[in-house]
Structures are given as structure tokens and as C-alpha cells.
CSV table of C-alpha atoms and ligand atoms in Angstrom, one decimal:
chain,number,residue,atom,x,y,z
A,1,MET,CA,0.0,0.0,0.0
A,2,ASN,CA,1.5,3.4,-1.0
A,3,LYS,CA,-0.7,6.4,-0.4
A,4,SER,CA,2.1,9.0,-0.3
A,5,ILE,CA,1.8,12.2,-2.3
A,6,LYS,CA,4.1,15.1,-3.0
A,7,GLY,CA,2.7,18.6,-3.2
A,8,PHE,CA,-0.5,17.8,-1.4
A,9,SER,CA,-0.5,21.2,0.3
A,10,LYS,CA,-0.4,22.9,-3.1
A,11,LEU,CA,-3.6,21.3,-4.3
A,12,SER,CA,-6.9,23.2,-4.1
A,13,LYS,CA,-9.4,22.1,-1.5
A,14,GLU,CA,-11.3,20.2,-4.1
A,15,GLY,CA,-8.1,18.6,-5.4
A,16,LYS,CA,-7.2,17.5,-1.9
A,17,ILE,CA,-10.6,15.9,-1.3
A,18,GLU,CA,-10.6,14.2,-4.7
A,19,TRP,CA,-7.2,12.6,-4.0
A,20,LEU,CA,-8.2,11.7,-0.5
A,21,VAL,CA,-11.5,10.0,-1.3
A,22,THR,CA,-10.3,8.1,-4.3
A,23,GLU,CA,-7.1,6.8,-2.5
A,24,HIS,CA,-8.5,6.0,0.9
A,25,PHE,CA,-12.2,5.0,0.7
A,26,GLU,CA,-14.0,2.0,-0.7
A,27,ASN,CA,-16.9,4.3,-1.5
A,28,PRO,CA,-15.5,7.7,-2.5
A,29,ASN,CA,-18.9,9.3,-3.1
A,30,GLU,CA,-20.1,8.4,0.4
A,31,ALA,CA,-16.9,9.8,1.9
A,32,ARG,CA,-17.2,13.0,-0.2
A,33,GLU,CA,-20.8,13.3,1.0
A,34,VAL,CA,-19.8,13.2,4.7
A,35,ILE,CA,-17.1,15.7,4.1
A,36,GLU,CA,-19.4,18.1,2.2
A,37,THR,CA,-22.3,17.7,4.6
A,38,TYR,CA,-20.2,19.2,7.4
A,39,TRP,CA,-19.2,22.3,5.4
A,40,HIS,CA,-20.8,25.5,6.6
A,41,ALA,CA,-23.6,26.6,4.3
A,42,ASP,CA,-22.3,30.1,4.4
A,43,LYS,CA,-19.1,30.1,2.3
A,44,LYS,CA,-17.6,33.1,4.1
A,45,ARG,CA,-18.0,31.3,7.5
A,46,GLN,CA,-16.5,28.1,6.0
A,47,LYS,CA,-13.5,30.1,4.8
A,48,ILE,CA,-12.8,31.3,8.3
A,49,HIS,CA,-12.7,27.6,9.5
A,50,ASP,CA,-10.7,26.6,6.4
A,51,ASP,CA,-8.0,29.1,7.3
A,52,PHE,CA,-7.6,28.1,11.0
A,53,ILE,CA,-5.4,25.2,10.0
A,54,GLU,CA,-3.7,23.7,7.0
A,55,ASN,CA,-5.1,21.1,4.5
A,56,THR,CA,-8.7,21.6,5.8
A,57,ILE,CA,-11.2,19.4,4.2
A,58,THR,CA,-14.2,19.8,6.4
A,59,ASN,CA,-15.3,20.7,10.0
A,60,PHE,CA,-15.2,18.4,13.0
A,61,TYR,CA,-18.2,19.2,15.2
A,62,LEU,CA,-18.2,19.1,19.0
A,63,PRO,CA,-21.4,19.9,20.8
A,64,LEU,CA,-21.4,23.2,22.8
A,65,GLY,CA,-23.4,22.7,26.0
A,66,VAL,CA,-24.3,25.2,28.8
A,67,ALA,CA,-24.1,24.6,32.5
A,68,PRO,CA,-26.1,27.4,34.2
A,69,ASN,CA,-26.1,28.6,37.8
A,70,PHE,CA,-22.4,29.0,38.5
A,71,MET,CA,-22.1,31.5,41.4
A,72,ILE,CA,-18.5,32.8,41.4
A,73,ASN,CA,-17.6,35.4,44.0
A,74,GLY,CA,-21.3,36.4,44.2
A,75,ASP,CA,-22.0,36.7,40.4
A,76,VAL,CA,-24.0,34.0,38.7
A,77,ILE,CA,-22.8,33.0,35.2
A,78,SER,CA,-23.6,30.3,32.6
A,79,MET,CA,-20.6,28.1,31.6
A,80,PRO,CA,-20.1,27.3,27.9
A,81,MET,CA,-18.7,23.8,27.6
A,82,ALA,CA,-17.5,22.2,24.4
A,83,ILE,CA,-17.2,18.5,24.9
A,84,GLU,CA,-18.2,15.1,23.4
A,85,GLU,CA,-18.6,13.1,26.6
A,86,SER,CA,-22.0,12.6,28.0
A,87,SER,CA,-22.8,13.5,31.6
A,88,VAL,CA,-20.1,16.1,32.0
A,89,VAL,CA,-22.4,19.1,31.3
A,90,ALA,CA,-25.1,17.5,33.5
A,91,ALA,CA,-22.6,16.9,36.3
A,92,ALA,CA,-21.3,20.5,36.1
A,93,SER,CA,-24.9,21.8,36.1
A,94,LYS,CA,-25.8,19.7,39.1
A,95,ALA,CA,-22.7,20.8,41.1
A,96,ALA,CA,-23.3,24.5,40.2
A,97,GLN,CA,-26.9,24.3,41.4
A,98,PHE,CA,-25.9,22.5,44.6
A,99,TRP,CA,-23.3,25.2,45.5
A,100,LEU,CA,-25.6,28.0,44.4
A,101,HIS,CA,-27.5,27.5,47.6
A,102,ARG,CA,-24.5,27.1,49.7
A,103,GLY,CA,-22.6,30.3,49.1
A,104,GLY,CA,-21.3,29.5,45.6
A,105,PHE,CA,-17.7,29.3,44.5
A,106,LYS,CA,-14.9,31.6,45.7
A,107,ALA,CA,-12.1,32.1,43.2
A,108,GLU,CA,-8.9,34.1,43.3
A,109,VAL,CA,-6.0,34.6,40.9
A,110,ILE,CA,-2.8,34.2,42.9
A,111,SER,CA,-0.3,35.1,40.2
A,112,THR,CA,-0.1,35.7,36.4
A,113,LYS,CA,3.5,35.4,35.4
A,114,LYS,CA,4.4,33.4,32.3
A,115,ILE,CA,7.8,32.0,31.6
A,116,GLY,CA,10.0,31.4,28.6
A,117,HIS,CA,13.6,30.4,28.0
A,118,VAL,CA,16.6,30.9,25.8
A,119,HIS,CA,18.2,27.5,25.9
A,120,PHE,CA,21.9,27.6,25.1
A,121,MET,CA,25.3,25.8,25.5
A,122,TYR,CA,28.2,27.7,26.9
A,123,GLU,CA,31.7,26.3,27.7
A,124,GLY,CA,33.0,28.8,30.0
A,125,ASN,CA,33.0,30.6,33.3
A,126,ALA,CA,29.4,30.7,34.7
A,127,PRO,CA,29.8,33.5,37.3
A,128,LYS,CA,31.4,35.7,34.7
A,129,LEU,CA,28.5,35.2,32.3
A,130,ARG,CA,26.0,35.8,35.1
A,131,LYS,CA,27.7,39.1,36.0
A,132,PHE,CA,27.9,40.1,32.3
A,133,ILE,CA,24.2,39.5,31.8
A,134,GLU,CA,23.3,41.4,34.9
A,135,ALA,CA,25.5,44.3,33.8
A,136,ASN,CA,23.8,44.4,30.4
A,137,LYS,CA,20.2,44.0,31.5
A,138,LYS,CA,19.3,47.4,30.0
A,139,GLN,CA,20.6,46.4,26.6
A,140,PHE,CA,18.4,43.3,26.6
A,141,LEU,CA,15.3,45.4,27.4
A,142,GLU,CA,16.3,48.1,25.0
A,143,ASP,CA,16.6,45.6,22.1
A,144,THR,CA,13.1,44.3,22.8
A,145,ARG,CA,11.5,47.7,23.2
A,146,SER,CA,9.7,47.7,19.9
A,147,ILE,CA,8.3,44.2,20.5
A,148,THR,CA,7.1,45.0,24.0
A,149,ALA,CA,5.8,48.5,23.4
A,150,ASN,CA,2.1,47.6,23.0
A,151,MET,CA,2.2,45.1,25.9
A,152,ARG,CA,3.9,47.7,28.1
A,153,ALA,CA,1.1,50.2,27.2
A,154,ARG,CA,-1.4,47.6,28.5
A,155,GLY,CA,0.5,47.2,31.8
A,156,GLY,CA,2.5,44.1,30.8
A,157,GLY,CA,5.8,43.2,29.3
A,158,ILE,CA,9.0,41.6,30.5
A,159,VAL,CA,8.9,41.2,34.3
A,160,ASP,CA,12.3,39.8,35.1
A,161,PHE,CA,15.1,37.6,33.7
A,162,ALA,CA,18.2,35.8,34.9
A,163,LEU,CA,20.8,33.2,33.9
A,164,VAL,CA,20.0,29.7,35.1
A,165,ASP,CA,22.9,27.2,35.4
A,166,LYS,CA,21.7,23.8,34.3
A,167,THR,CA,25.1,22.2,34.0
A,168,LEU,CA,24.5,19.7,36.8
A,169,GLU,CA,21.7,18.2,34.7
A,170,LEU,CA,23.4,18.5,31.2
A,171,ASP,CA,27.0,19.5,30.4
A,172,ASN,CA,27.4,23.1,29.3
A,173,TYR,CA,23.6,23.8,29.4
A,174,TYR,CA,22.3,27.2,30.5
A,175,GLN,CA,19.1,29.2,30.1
A,176,ILE,CA,18.1,32.8,30.3
A,177,GLU,CA,14.8,32.4,32.1
A,178,VAL,CA,12.5,35.3,31.3
A,179,GLY,CA,9.3,36.2,33.2
A,180,PHE,CA,6.4,37.9,31.3
A,181,GLU,CA,3.1,39.6,32.1
A,182,THR,CA,0.9,39.2,29.1
A,183,CYS,CA,-2.4,40.8,30.4
A,184,ASP,CA,-5.5,39.5,28.5
A,185,SER,CA,-3.5,37.5,26.0
A,186,MET,CA,-2.1,34.0,26.4
A,187,GLY,CA,1.0,35.7,24.9
A,188,ALA,CA,2.8,32.8,23.1
A,189,ASN,CA,3.8,34.8,20.0
A,190,PHE,CA,4.8,37.8,22.1
A,191,ILE,CA,6.9,35.7,24.4
A,192,ASN,CA,8.6,33.8,21.6
A,193,SER,CA,9.4,37.0,19.7
A,194,CYS,CA,11.0,38.5,22.9
A,195,LEU,CA,13.0,35.4,23.5
A,196,GLU,CA,14.4,35.2,20.0
A,197,GLN,CA,15.5,38.8,20.4
A,198,PHE,CA,17.1,38.0,23.7
A,199,ALA,CA,19.1,35.2,22.0
A,200,LYS,CA,20.4,37.6,19.4
A,201,THR,CA,21.3,40.2,22.0
A,202,LEU,CA,23.1,37.6,24.1
A,203,LYS,CA,25.1,36.3,21.1
A,204,ASN,CA,26.0,39.8,19.9
A,205,LEU,CA,27.0,41.1,23.3
A,206,VAL,CA,29.2,38.1,24.2
A,207,GLU,CA,30.8,38.0,20.7
A,208,GLY,CA,31.6,41.8,20.9
A,209,SER,CA,33.0,41.7,24.4
A,210,GLU,CA,36.7,41.5,25.3
A,211,GLU,CA,35.9,39.7,28.5
A,212,PHE,CA,35.3,36.4,26.9
A,213,THR,CA,37.7,33.9,25.4
A,214,SER,CA,37.2,32.7,21.8
A,215,GLU,CA,35.8,29.3,23.2
A,216,GLU,CA,33.3,31.2,25.4
A,217,LYS,CA,32.3,33.4,22.5
A,218,ASP,CA,31.3,30.2,20.6
A,219,LEU,CA,28.1,30.1,22.7
A,220,GLN,CA,25.5,28.0,20.9
A,221,ILE,CA,21.8,29.0,21.0
A,222,VAL,CA,19.8,25.8,21.0
A,223,MET,CA,16.2,27.3,21.0
A,224,CYS,CA,14.0,30.0,22.3
A,225,ILE,CA,10.6,29.1,23.4
A,226,LEU,CA,7.9,29.8,26.1
A,227,SER,CA,7.3,27.1,28.6
A,228,ASN,CA,3.7,25.8,28.8
A,229,TYR,CA,4.4,25.1,32.5
A,230,THR,CA,3.2,28.2,34.3
A,231,PRO,CA,3.6,27.5,38.1
A,232,GLU,CA,3.6,31.3,38.7
A,233,CYS,CA,0.3,31.8,36.9
A,234,ILE,CA,-2.0,30.2,39.5
A,235,VAL,CA,-5.7,30.4,40.2
A,236,ARG,CA,-7.5,29.0,43.2
A,237,ALA,CA,-11.2,28.1,43.5
A,238,GLU,CA,-12.9,26.9,46.6
A,239,VAL,CA,-16.3,25.8,48.0
A,240,SER,CA,-17.1,25.4,51.7
A,241,CYS,CA,-20.1,25.0,53.9
A,242,PRO,CA,-21.1,23.5,57.3
A,243,ILE,CA,-21.1,19.7,57.1
A,244,ASP,CA,-24.8,19.4,57.9
A,245,GLN,CA,-25.7,21.3,54.7
A,246,LEU,CA,-24.2,18.4,52.7
A,247,ASP,CA,-27.3,16.4,52.9
A,248,GLU,CA,-29.1,16.8,49.6
A,249,GLY,CA,-29.9,13.6,47.8
A,250,THR,CA,-26.8,11.6,48.7
A,251,GLY,CA,-28.7,8.9,50.4
A,252,ILE,CA,-26.3,8.8,53.3
A,253,SER,CA,-25.8,11.1,56.3
A,254,PRO,CA,-23.7,14.3,55.8
A,255,ALA,CA,-21.1,13.1,58.2
A,256,GLU,CA,-20.7,9.8,56.3
A,257,PHE,CA,-20.7,11.6,53.0
A,258,VAL,CA,-18.0,14.0,54.1
A,259,SER,CA,-15.9,11.2,55.5
A,260,LYS,CA,-16.1,9.2,52.3
A,261,PHE,CA,-15.6,12.2,50.1
A,262,LYS,CA,-12.5,13.2,52.0
A,263,ARG,CA,-11.1,9.7,51.8
A,264,ALA,CA,-11.6,9.7,48.0
A,265,VAL,CA,-9.6,12.9,47.7
A,266,GLN,CA,-6.9,11.5,50.0
A,267,ILE,CA,-6.6,8.4,47.9
A,268,ALA,CA,-6.1,10.6,44.8
A,269,GLU,CA,-3.4,12.5,46.8
A,270,VAL,CA,-1.4,9.4,47.5
A,271,GLU,CA,-2.1,7.0,44.6
A,272,PRO,CA,-1.0,8.0,41.1
A,273,TYR,CA,-3.4,5.5,39.4
A,274,ARG,CA,-6.3,7.1,41.1
A,275,ALA,CA,-4.9,10.6,40.7
A,276,THR,CA,-4.8,10.2,37.0
A,277,THR,CA,-8.5,9.4,36.7
A,278,HIS,CA,-9.4,11.9,39.4
A,279,ASN,CA,-7.6,14.7,37.5
A,280,LYS,CA,-9.0,13.4,34.2
A,281,GLY,CA,-12.4,14.2,35.7
A,282,ILE,CA,-11.2,17.7,36.6
A,283,MET,CA,-9.9,18.2,33.1
A,284,ASN,CA,-13.4,17.3,31.8
A,285,GLY,CA,-14.6,20.5,33.2
A,286,ILE,CA,-11.5,22.5,32.5
A,287,ASP,CA,-10.9,21.5,28.8
A,288,ALA,CA,-14.6,22.0,28.0
A,289,VAL,CA,-14.5,25.7,28.9
A,290,VAL,CA,-11.0,26.1,27.6
A,291,ILE,CA,-12.1,24.8,24.2
A,292,ALA,CA,-15.3,26.7,24.1
A,293,THR,CA,-13.4,30.0,24.7
A,294,GLY,CA,-10.8,29.3,22.0
A,295,ASN,CA,-7.9,28.5,24.2
A,296,ASP,CA,-5.2,25.9,23.9
A,297,PHE,CA,-6.3,22.9,25.8
A,298,ARG,CA,-3.1,21.0,25.1
A,299,ALA,CA,-1.0,23.7,26.8
A,300,VAL,CA,-3.4,23.7,29.8
A,301,GLU,CA,-3.4,19.9,30.1
A,302,ALA,CA,0.4,19.8,29.9
A,303,SER,CA,0.8,22.5,32.5
A,304,CYS,CA,-1.8,21.0,34.9
A,305,HIS,CA,-0.2,17.6,34.8
A,306,THR,CA,3.3,18.9,35.4
A,307,TYR,CA,1.9,20.9,38.3
A,308,ALA,CA,0.3,17.7,39.6
A,309,SER,CA,3.7,16.1,39.6
A,310,ARG,CA,5.6,19.0,41.2
A,311,SER,CA,6.4,17.1,44.4
A,312,GLY,CA,8.0,14.3,42.4
A,313,LYS,CA,5.0,12.1,42.5
A,314,TYR,CA,1.8,12.6,40.4
A,315,SER,CA,-1.0,13.7,42.7
A,316,SER,CA,-4.5,15.2,43.0
A,317,LEU,CA,-5.2,18.7,41.8
A,318,THR,CA,-8.0,19.1,44.4
A,319,HIS,CA,-7.9,19.0,48.1
A,320,CYS,CA,-10.4,18.6,50.9
A,321,GLU,CA,-10.3,19.6,54.6
A,322,VAL,CA,-12.8,19.5,57.4
A,323,GLU,CA,-12.2,21.8,60.3
A,324,ASN,CA,-14.7,22.8,63.0
A,325,ASP,CA,-17.5,21.0,61.1
A,326,ILE,CA,-16.8,23.1,58.0
A,327,PHE,CA,-16.2,21.2,54.8
A,328,LYS,CA,-13.8,22.9,52.4
A,329,PHE,CA,-12.9,21.6,49.0
A,330,TRP,CA,-10.5,23.5,46.7
A,331,ILE,CA,-8.3,23.4,43.5
A,332,GLU,CA,-5.2,25.3,42.8
A,333,ILE,CA,-3.9,25.1,39.2
A,334,PRO,CA,-1.7,26.9,36.7
A,335,LEU,CA,-3.8,28.3,33.9
A,336,SER,CA,-2.4,30.4,31.1
A,337,LEU,CA,-5.4,31.7,29.1
A,338,GLY,CA,-6.3,34.5,26.8
A,339,VAL,CA,-9.4,36.4,25.8
A,340,VAL,CA,-7.7,38.3,23.0
A,341,GLY,CA,-5.6,36.9,20.1
A,342,GLY,CA,-5.5,33.5,18.7
A,343,ILE,CA,-9.0,32.4,17.4
A,344,THR,CA,-10.8,34.4,20.1
A,345,SER,CA,-12.0,37.1,17.7
A,346,LEU,CA,-12.3,34.8,14.7
A,347,HIS,CA,-14.3,31.7,15.7
A,348,PRO,CA,-18.0,32.7,15.8
A,349,VAL,CA,-18.8,30.2,18.5
A,350,VAL,CA,-15.8,31.2,20.6
A,351,LYS,CA,-17.0,34.8,20.4
A,352,LEU,CA,-20.5,33.6,21.5
A,353,SER,CA,-19.0,31.8,24.5
A,354,LEU,CA,-17.0,34.8,25.5
A,355,GLU,CA,-20.1,37.0,25.3
A,356,MET,CA,-22.0,34.4,27.3
A,357,LEU,CA,-19.4,34.9,30.0
A,358,ASP,CA,-19.9,38.6,29.7
A,359,HIS,CA,-16.6,39.4,28.0
A,360,PRO,CA,-14.3,38.2,30.8
A,361,THR,CA,-10.8,39.4,31.3
A,362,ALA,CA,-8.1,36.7,31.3
A,363,GLU,CA,-8.2,36.6,35.1
A,364,GLN,CA,-12.0,36.2,35.2
A,365,LEU,CA,-11.7,33.4,32.7
A,366,MET,CA,-9.0,31.7,34.8
A,367,LYS,CA,-11.5,31.8,37.7
A,368,ALA,CA,-14.4,30.4,35.6
A,369,VAL,CA,-12.2,27.5,34.3
A,370,ALA,CA,-10.9,26.6,37.7
A,371,VAL,CA,-14.4,26.6,39.1
A,372,SER,CA,-15.6,24.3,36.2
A,373,GLY,CA,-12.8,21.8,37.1
A,374,LEU,CA,-13.7,21.9,40.8
A,375,ALA,CA,-17.4,21.5,40.1
A,376,GLN,CA,-16.8,18.6,37.8
A,377,ASN,CA,-14.6,16.9,40.4
A,378,PHE,CA,-17.2,17.5,43.1
A,379,ALA,CA,-19.9,15.9,41.0
A,380,ALA,CA,-17.8,12.9,40.0
A,381,LEU,CA,-16.7,12.2,43.6
A,382,ARG,CA,-20.2,12.7,44.9
A,383,ALA,CA,-21.5,10.1,42.5
A,384,LEU,CA,-18.5,7.8,43.1
A,385,VAL,CA,-18.9,7.6,46.9
A,386,THR,CA,-22.7,7.4,46.9
A,387,THR,CA,-24.6,5.8,43.9
A,388,GLY,CA,-21.5,4.9,41.8
A,389,ILE,CA,-20.6,6.6,38.6
A,390,GLN,CA,-22.6,4.4,36.2
A,391,LYS,CA,-26.0,5.3,37.4
A,392,GLY,CA,-25.8,9.0,36.3
A,393,HIS,CA,-23.3,8.5,33.5
A,394,MET,CA,-25.3,5.8,31.8
A,395,LYS,CA,-28.5,7.7,32.3
A,396,MET,CA,-27.0,10.5,30.1
A,397,HIS,CA,-25.3,8.0,27.7
A,398,LEU,CA,-28.5,6.2,27.1
A,399,LEU,CA,-29.4,8.5,24.2
A,400,ASN,CA,-26.1,7.7,22.5
A,401,ILE,CA,-26.8,4.0,22.6
A,402,LEU,CA,-30.3,4.5,21.2
A,403,ASN,CA,-29.0,6.8,18.5
A,404,GLN,CA,-26.5,4.1,17.5
A,405,LEU,CA,-29.3,1.6,17.2
A,406,GLU,CA,-31.2,4.2,15.1
A,407,ALA,CA,-34.2,4.0,17.6
A,408,THR,CA,-37.3,6.1,16.7
A,409,LYS,CA,-38.5,9.0,18.9
A,410,GLU,CA,-41.2,6.8,20.3
A,411,GLU,CA,-38.8,3.9,21.1
A,412,ILE,CA,-36.4,6.4,22.8
A,413,GLU,CA,-39.2,7.6,25.0
A,414,ILE,CA,-40.3,4.1,26.0
A,415,VAL,CA,-36.7,2.9,26.8
A,416,LYS,CA,-36.0,6.1,28.7
A,417,ASN,CA,-39.1,5.6,30.9
A,418,PHE,CA,-38.2,2.0,31.4
A,419,PHE,CA,-34.7,2.9,32.8
A,420,GLN,CA,-35.9,5.8,34.9
A,421,ASP,CA,-35.2,3.9,38.1
A,422,LYS,CA,-32.6,1.5,36.9
A,423,VAL,CA,-28.9,1.7,35.8
A,424,PRO,CA,-29.1,1.5,31.9
A,425,HIS,CA,-26.2,-0.9,31.3
A,426,HIS,CA,-25.4,-1.1,27.6
A,427,SER,CA,-26.5,-4.8,27.2
A,428,ASP,CA,-29.8,-4.1,29.0
A,429,VAL,CA,-30.6,-1.2,26.8
A,430,VAL,CA,-29.9,-3.2,23.6
A,431,GLN,CA,-32.1,-6.1,25.0
A,432,LYS,CA,-34.9,-3.7,25.8
A,433,PHE,CA,-34.7,-2.2,22.3
A,434,CYS,CA,-34.7,-5.6,20.7
A,435,GLU,CA,-37.8,-6.6,22.8
A,436,LEU,CA,-39.6,-3.5,21.5
A,437,ARG,CA,-38.7,-4.3,17.9
A,438,GLY,CA,-39.5,-8.0,18.3
A,439,ILE,CA,-36.0,-9.0,17.2
A,440,LYS,CA,-33.3,-11.1,18.8
A,441,SER,CA,-30.3,-8.9,18.0
A,442,PRO,CA,-29.7,-5.5,16.3
A,443,SER,CA,-27.9,-7.3,13.5
A,444,GLU,CA,-31.4,-8.4,12.3
A,445,ILE,CA,-32.1,-4.8,11.4
A,446,VAL,CA,-29.2,-4.7,9.1
A,447,LYS,CA,-30.3,-8.0,7.5
A,448,LYS,CA,-33.9,-6.6,7.1
A,449,LYS,CA,-32.5,-3.5,5.4
B,501,HMG,P1,-29.5,13.2,38.7
B,501,HMG,O1,-29.6,13.5,40.2
B,501,HMG,O2,-30.0,11.9,38.2
B,501,HMG,O3,-30.1,14.4,37.9
B,501,HMG,O4,-28.0,13.4,38.3
B,501,HMG,P2,-31.6,15.0,38.0
B,501,HMG,O5,-32.3,14.5,36.8
B,501,HMG,O6,-32.2,14.8,39.4
B,501,HMG,O7,-31.3,16.6,37.8
B,501,HMG,C1,-30.6,17.4,38.8
B,501,HMG,C2,-29.8,18.4,38.1
B,501,HMG,O8,-28.7,17.7,37.4
B,501,HMG,C3,-30.5,19.2,37.0
B,501,HMG,O9,-31.2,20.2,37.5
B,501,HMG,C4,-29.3,19.6,36.1
B,501,HMG,O10,-28.7,20.7,36.7
B,501,HMG,C5,-28.4,18.4,36.1
B,501,HMG,P3,-32.4,21.0,36.6
B,501,HMG,O11,-31.7,21.5,35.4
B,501,HMG,O12,-33.4,19.9,36.3
B,501,HMG,O13,-32.8,22.1,37.5
B,501,HMG,N1,-28.9,17.5,35.0
B,501,HMG,C6,-28.9,17.7,33.7
B,501,HMG,N2,-28.4,18.8,33.0
B,501,HMG,C7,-28.5,18.8,31.7
B,501,HMG,N3,-29.0,17.7,31.0
B,501,HMG,C8,-29.4,16.6,31.7
B,501,HMG,C9,-29.4,16.6,33.1
B,501,HMG,N4,-29.7,15.7,34.0
B,501,HMG,C10,-29.4,16.2,35.2
B,501,HMG,N5,-29.9,15.6,31.0
B,501,HMG,C11,-26.0,13.4,37.0
B,501,HMG,C12,-27.5,13.0,37.1
B,501,HMG,C13,-25.4,12.8,35.7
B,501,HMG,C14,-25.9,14.9,36.9
B,501,HMG,C15,-25.3,12.9,38.3
B,501,HMG,O14,-25.4,11.5,38.4
B,501,HMG,C16,-23.8,13.2,38.2
B,501,HMG,O15,-23.4,14.3,38.5
B,501,HMG,N6,-23.0,12.2,37.9
B,501,HMG,C17,-21.5,12.3,37.7
B,501,HMG,C18,-21.3,12.3,36.3
B,501,HMG,C19,-19.8,12.6,35.9
B,501,HMG,O16,-19.0,12.9,36.7
B,501,HMG,N7,-19.5,12.5,34.6
B,501,HMG,C20,-18.3,12.8,34.1
B,501,HMG,C21,-17.9,11.7,33.1
B,501,HMG,S1,-17.3,10.3,34.0
B,501,HMG,C22,-15.6,10.6,34.0
B,501,HMG,O17,-15.0,10.6,32.9
B,501,HMG,C23,-14.9,11.0,35.1
B,501,HMG,C24,-14.6,10.1,36.3
B,501,HMG,O18,-13.9,8.9,35.9
B,501,HMG,C25,-13.7,11.0,37.2
B,501,HMG,C26,-13.3,10.3,38.5
B,501,HMG,O19,-13.2,9.1,38.5
B,501,HMG,O20,-13.1,11.1,39.4
B,501,HMG,C27,-15.9,9.8,37.0
């Protein structure tokens, strides 16, 4: 099998689709139909999507859901959530409603510094280089003045920088670590442009100085890039209430619920297998809002998981404490988000999500995203330590199973009613559906067709 092609990127969209469907699909017309069905009817809008990435052939839809009733620091907002997994939006909504009547969520941005590095190799005297960089700080800042002008006008820019000696970890390896304030933008392009200028300045200054030997002047820049790990860009979200208010619908006493809930968090704190799933549940809430608001969920994921490992052992991103009969549950995470730049002003649904959130600043968005993660974790743990996760999750997933079986509206209603007080396990749903149709297995439908 050889499906390689040279010059694919140079073909027109139609040319790309033609090559793709004829080379990869048994039924090219069917494949073309799927591709074309998901184009936007409005050509101008489709063009916006085409231009986001390269070699676009069609659009990949994700549902946008809304979880209302999130009270954050006294304001009540509706959370836009883009996600494919059933029960996440329902869980977030249920948690939001639960805390709405118990004081809501408190959220606070603790720090907003982003970090980037010039990574380089230097075979020479480290203290001399450190002193030299310190003495030339003004020049580094001067050389980036034109790049930082707009950001400085908004109150941001380069916050600090210093030489970092990494030679204990890798021979001759050094960094200039630069701190940035990027205001309402995530700031990746700004940071990388500044870093590339820093590298040029470093090279020029060292090469032009009499202080360095020829070997030292042969300093090698390896790369200049922001770090997606942002441990100094931290947001905290919290809920708390007297234990006796944790009574609603859990089926067990508030004291037993709190004890089990706290145990579940402690297990995630000490056990990486559990922490991974626990944090995955948190990311259900975080990613959904990050995607809906046009932010980079890969960066957010990477940063959160590194943060979860900062002690040297992967651990829970949330924590729980009970003191003087007060239950407190919180999350502290690094979140580097933007509300300007990227696709925030291009993607029509991202614009809609940001308007739904009342045009937040980056700090307000950090708070909303952290709250969404905390709410999701609360809902999942609440279900896990009481009814079990399958009851609610499968209740929401039921529709997916029935859609897969191509059930009619009437059949869906009958099956939904039947499972109202039961856990709708996949095989039981299929069996009920078959009973309704008077068939032994869904494969009979295919045969009949
Ligand atoms: P329920 O008590 O059966 O729901 O909970 P309800 O029908 O009584 O409705 C109560 C409220 O829940 C509603 O209030 C909504 O807020 C919400 P209302 O709007 O009626 O005033 N709700 C819904 N919202 C939208 N659409 C719906 C809907 N149904 C209820 N169809 C629920 C059902 C699923 C909410 C509950 O069982 C729950 O929270 N379960 C947890 C589900 C969960 O965590 N899912 C995430 C995916 S599983 C996973 O990947 C993560 C995990 O592995 C993480 C971990 O291990 O930690 C679990």
C-alpha cells in the first residue's frame, strides 16, 4: 500500500478531497458526501474555518453545552462547555446548582507570570557570564523595546530575567529564564518573539566583548521558546459549607458523605493510578471551557499535569479539609489563558462563548475555568462515593446507545421511561430495544434493510 503524495498542500481544497476520497475510501462518493455535509452553508464562514489550520477538508463538530447557575464570587454565570462526553455538562450543572444554595464558589487569581527560556550551550565561566548578563540588562530590554511597546502600554511586558545554570543536569547547558506579564492574551507569540531577540542580543554582546575567550564566544543558542508550564500563573477556586448542609440527595448522612468524600480525595493525593482518573475528571470541566473559549487545551493539560507532579509524585489537583464542622474543597492550578488573540476574535462560537461569559478578562476566565474543574470533580466524587458513577453517566449516555441503534422517537421515550429507576447498562438497553422491535439482536435490522 502506498498512499504517499508530493505537493498535497499545493492542491486546491477540491483537489485534496478528490485525492483523499479516491485513494482512501471504498466508496468515494459516500466519503465525499460526509465531508461536504459538514461544510458550513455560508461560504464566508466556512472560509474562516478553512484558514484556521492547513489542508482543511471539512469541519469536526463538537457539541457546545451550557451549565447554568455557577455563582462565582457572588456573580452567577452560565458556563459554555464544548465536549463530546455525555454526563459532563449535566454533572457540572448539578454541582453548580448544589453550590448556588451554599454560598457559591470563591475564586482568586494568585499570580499571572508566564515564563520562557533561551536555551543555550556555553563552555566557560558561569559567574562571569552571570555578571555580564546582569550588567547588560538594560541592553536586553532596549533591544526588545519595539516588541514590548504595546504590551507595556497595557501594563504588561518583561517582568524579570536571569541566567540559570543547568550544567549539573546537562553538560554546558544554560538558560536565560524570562518572566512575562501578558495581560489579557495567552502571549505565546509575544513571548517567543522577545526570547528570539534575547538570544540575538546575548550572542551579539558576548561576541563583541573583550571579557570572553574565543571558546566562550562560541556560545551555541539551541532554541528560544515559552514554557507551557506556568507555576507562577496560578488560580485557586474553593467551596465550603457547614457539614450538615451536605445532605441533599446523597442517600447517606452528611457526616458519612464527608468522610467518604475526603477519603476519596486523600486516595487521589497518594495514589497516582487514582490521581490520573481523578484529574481526568477535573480536566473534563477545564478542557470543555478552555475549548469553548478558543484557548489551547493541550497547553493547559500539559501545565496542569506537570503541576500535579511537582512534588516528584503525580497527585490530586484538588484537596479537601474538614475543620470545626466546616467542609472545604479546593483546587489550585496553573492556567495560562487569553481572551484576545488566537482564534478568540475569529471563531464565531468562541465569540459567542466569551459573550455568554460577559466578555471576561483573562483573570476572570481563569477563575471560571478553575471553578468548572472543581465543580466537575465534586460531581464525580459525589457520585462515586454514593450511587456509583454508572447510574448517572449511563442515564446520560442512554441516548447515544439508542441513536447508535437508530431508535425512533417513540422507542427512545419508551426505553428512557423503562430505565428511569434502573442503571441503563449497555447490554440491558440493547435487550430492551430488541424486545420493542421484536428482534433477537440489532444485526437483524441490518439484515432486514
Ligand atoms: P441526577 O440526580 O439523576 O439528575 O444526576 P436530576 O435528573 O435529578 O437533575 C438534577 C440536576 O442535574 C439538573 O437540575 C441539572 O442541573 C443536572 P435541573 O436542570 O433539572 O434544574 N442534570 C442535567 N443537566 C442537563 N441535562 C441533563 C441533566 N440531567 C441532570 N440531561 C447526573 C445525574 C449525571 C448529573 C449525576 O449523576 C452526576 O453528577 N454524575 C456524575 C457524572 C460525571 O462525573 N460524569 C463525568 C464523566 S465520567 C468521567 O469521565 C470522570 C470520572 O472517571 C472521574 C473520576 O473518577 O473522578 C468519573
